[in-house]
Amino acid sequence: MRRSILLASALATTLALTACGSGESSGDSTAGGDASAEPSASGSLTVWVDETREAAVQAAAEAYEEESGVDVELVQKNYEDIRADFLAQVPTGEGPDITVGAHDWLGTFTTNGVVAPVELGDKAGEFEDVAVQAFTQDGQVYGLPYAIENIALIRNTELAPEAPASYDDMVAAGEKAGTKFPFLIQSDGDKGDPYTFYPFQTSFGAPVFEQNDDGSYRPELALGGENGEAFATWLAEQGEAGLLSTDITYDVAVEAFAKGRSPFIIGGPWMLEQFADLDLAIDPIPAPGDQPAQPFVGVQGFYVSAQSENALLANDFLVNYLSTEEAQTALFEAGGRPPALTAAADAASSDPIVAGFREVGADAVPMPSIPEMDAVWSFWGVTEASIFSGKADDPVKAWDKMVSDIEGALG
Amino acid sequence: MFRARYKGAVAGSGTFSGAGFAVKLVLIALVDALGVFGVLAAWRAGSWGILAATVALLVAANWVYFTKRSLPLKYILPGLAFLLVYQVYVVGYTGYVAFTNYGDGHNSTKEQAIDALLVQNERRVEGSPALPLTVVESGDGELGFAVVEDGAAEVGTAEEPLAPAPDATLDGGTVTEVPGWTVLDRPTVLQRQDEVTTLRVPVSDDAADGSVRTQDARTGYVFQPVLEYDEAADTMTDASTGVVYTPNDDGQFESADGETLPVGWRVTVGFENFATAFGDERYAGPFVKILVWTFAFAVLSVVTTFALGMFLAMVFNDPRLRGRKVYRTLMILPYAMPGFLAALLWSGMLNKSFGVINQVLLGGAAVPWLTDPWLAKLSVLGVNLWLGFPYMFLICTGALQSLPGDVYEAARIDGAGKWRTWRSITMPLLLVATAPLLISSFAFNFNNFTLIKMLTGGGPRFDDASVPLGHTDILISMVYNVSGLDGSAPRDYGLASALSIVIFVVVGVISAIAFRQTRKLEELS
């Protein structure tokens, strides 16, 4: 019997904890409004970060804690989980006040009403234009950008001393180098990798969505039509020539490049750690089509929860503490992504590699953040993969089916 | 202690003097204390469901442990409570979500959707300056803003538009003192941040000029609402175009010409999700294919692993074999590896161009193990056989070792051969012992998400389907894809829950039938 009582007590504890869990948020607010509370204990700020950013945010958090006497609690999350967890937890009041995130989550976040706008005011001008533009929807800014990332052509200068002028140039230089692969581009197995392949696609004049004059996207597909079909045909040709393969996954590609099996790889700054002992140069991605090859720009930033009970603290922390050159540089040093704050980016550009990526990024287009983009990804990648792997008999037909499937999914 | 209490219960005597009773009293008191704490916490949070459940469980616990008429309940109550919280509640909630449109665009309650729409559609007045701002309080406790515009101080509240305050003290561009007002210090502002961030101070008597608001209590900006919510009529009005949006049945604000506002809320939609799963041609086709494959996968997995496990168990059960212990240990190794890790390793080993299997074992052949529909299915079954046979091997070894020797002796005397003995004695007795485990193994494999996700990710994709599903997807991985949790598709928890309910029914029915069959088996033996 004693055992069953113990179990029962364990149960009650669990229940109580559950209840506490849901009681926490409102508990905070009562404490905040309580006149008898010490003025110094005026609330706390919960921030979701992933492990690469934790130390950098910690430094800014400590500075903020010191000045305002507010507790800043950093919760380390898996970056892949943040988006889904934020969407699920904010409505329950359990979510954080601030979370780190990518700008292309914005559309989903606003349709689900989980983020609040952040008024950058005059500070907006201190950031790179594309960074603020990426976090802008319908004229409102929804986050504080801190880093810009894009892919470029990474060249092993030992194997290819000169930057290729065109796509054919690159293939020729790659073949001349006598390495196993003329150039490397990753594909996530038969799921493809439309993000990395995008610059090739844009060079055929087939962007994914129609773009407005201010750089934002309209939910009207633009990847179909003649230009898209030309790209599909090109993919099939290159696949047949053995230049593109579904078996070259990220790991395979990075390892092959690190071991000098190819002079070129198309990739981002996140790969550089593995190439530490190579001499590298960063070049624009050569265009196979007749238009410039524009990669996607991704902007990393911080969002404020729409249900935050510490909105004032959250905005104050973001706009006045994380937007400083010091904080942005610390984040750059932690994550290796070029900063979004122009002053910090200029300082970081003393490194030719960072400057190289930044230069390519200047001509790039922001990744669409409209919610319709979610429906595009999986069809897009699989179709590309099936075309260049030769699984699809007719590339044009496969591309057209993809366009109609996406249109069906968009409803 | 137990015996003493039991005796007391039987005799019906009211002797509450034992040490056991004291211990019970203390423990129940602890449980009650925690329970009351839980009730209070739930009360504060306004979580009435949790509150009711806690009270009910608390009352039940006290009744069960103080009455003398419920001895069995004393043992099963904790388990029952856990079952309620972690199983029945979860199933019930999934069932509820299956009848709602919870998903992208319908993420929350109507109140939150309205809040979100309003905050998203409040725009900064173009060309308006950033105003250095100080939060002030009037004598009767009303909050206001003191701002500096063009070097001159102005003060206002929600009721009173901004008015010049020429006698205010300015320092470093912000107001530090205003006669008749108390300037709030930072801690006080933070304490009342909710009031501060919701405060709107009109710029002038004309509402069209907008109002000042602040997000950090340091700088104010002039904003103007684009959408306005009329609480009485429950409508949204676009201030710039005058279009009126009214709530529709799908949980969205809709205008007269069918245009909807982006943020919606969760509403119940009846059987719509089930109709989509079975009726929408985009889902129905793949759904049937996946259902068939799920059954084939679960049944074949159980049959192959059991056959191999039993065969090996019988071989290694033979006393003539030397070094049995070493072999047995080796056999169990795959079982000792975490399933998802093993599946990941296998997916690397089966890679068409770089995998060990093709490169080393098959001398550079390009067999599309994971990219051909039929080979992928075979690979999934093969890897699952590798992962699953040690378990079957273990339980068969155990069952074989517990079979009575006398029946074999009797069979030998009756002149039964090896095959006959196996068919009529070993097999039935083995099945009696292992059948419930086989059923649970079926249920496990029916929902073997880890293997599919890590090995093939459901691929290769159906060429003819218009939803992102593939040839090796089983129902549970289909649910995962549909729910959009990985961000590759729009989230639709309603549809995913409806599919979960279908899986629940299928597994439940099959288990019930199978257990009934097992009972027959026991009667036979």
XYZ file of C-alpha atoms in Angstrom, chain A residues 3 18 28 51 70 102 122 134 152 169 175 191 213 262 288 309 324 327 375 406:
20
model
C 3.943 1.951 -2.776
C 1.217 20.517 -15.164
C 4.133 36.392 -13.738
C 23.522 26.610 -29.396
C 15.730 42.400 -15.429
C 14.996 32.977 -40.106
C 15.577 55.493 -37.310
C 13.407 40.637 -45.590
C 28.255 31.651 -53.601
C 33.941 27.982 -68.232
C 37.543 19.076 -66.100
C 14.316 15.386 -52.318
C 8.705 46.702 -56.949
C 36.808 19.294 -56.994
C 24.107 28.826 -67.351
C 3.697 39.882 -21.408
C 24.588 47.700 -31.312
C 26.350 42.812 -30.093
C 3.661 24.592 -50.324
C 1.833 23.591 -56.465
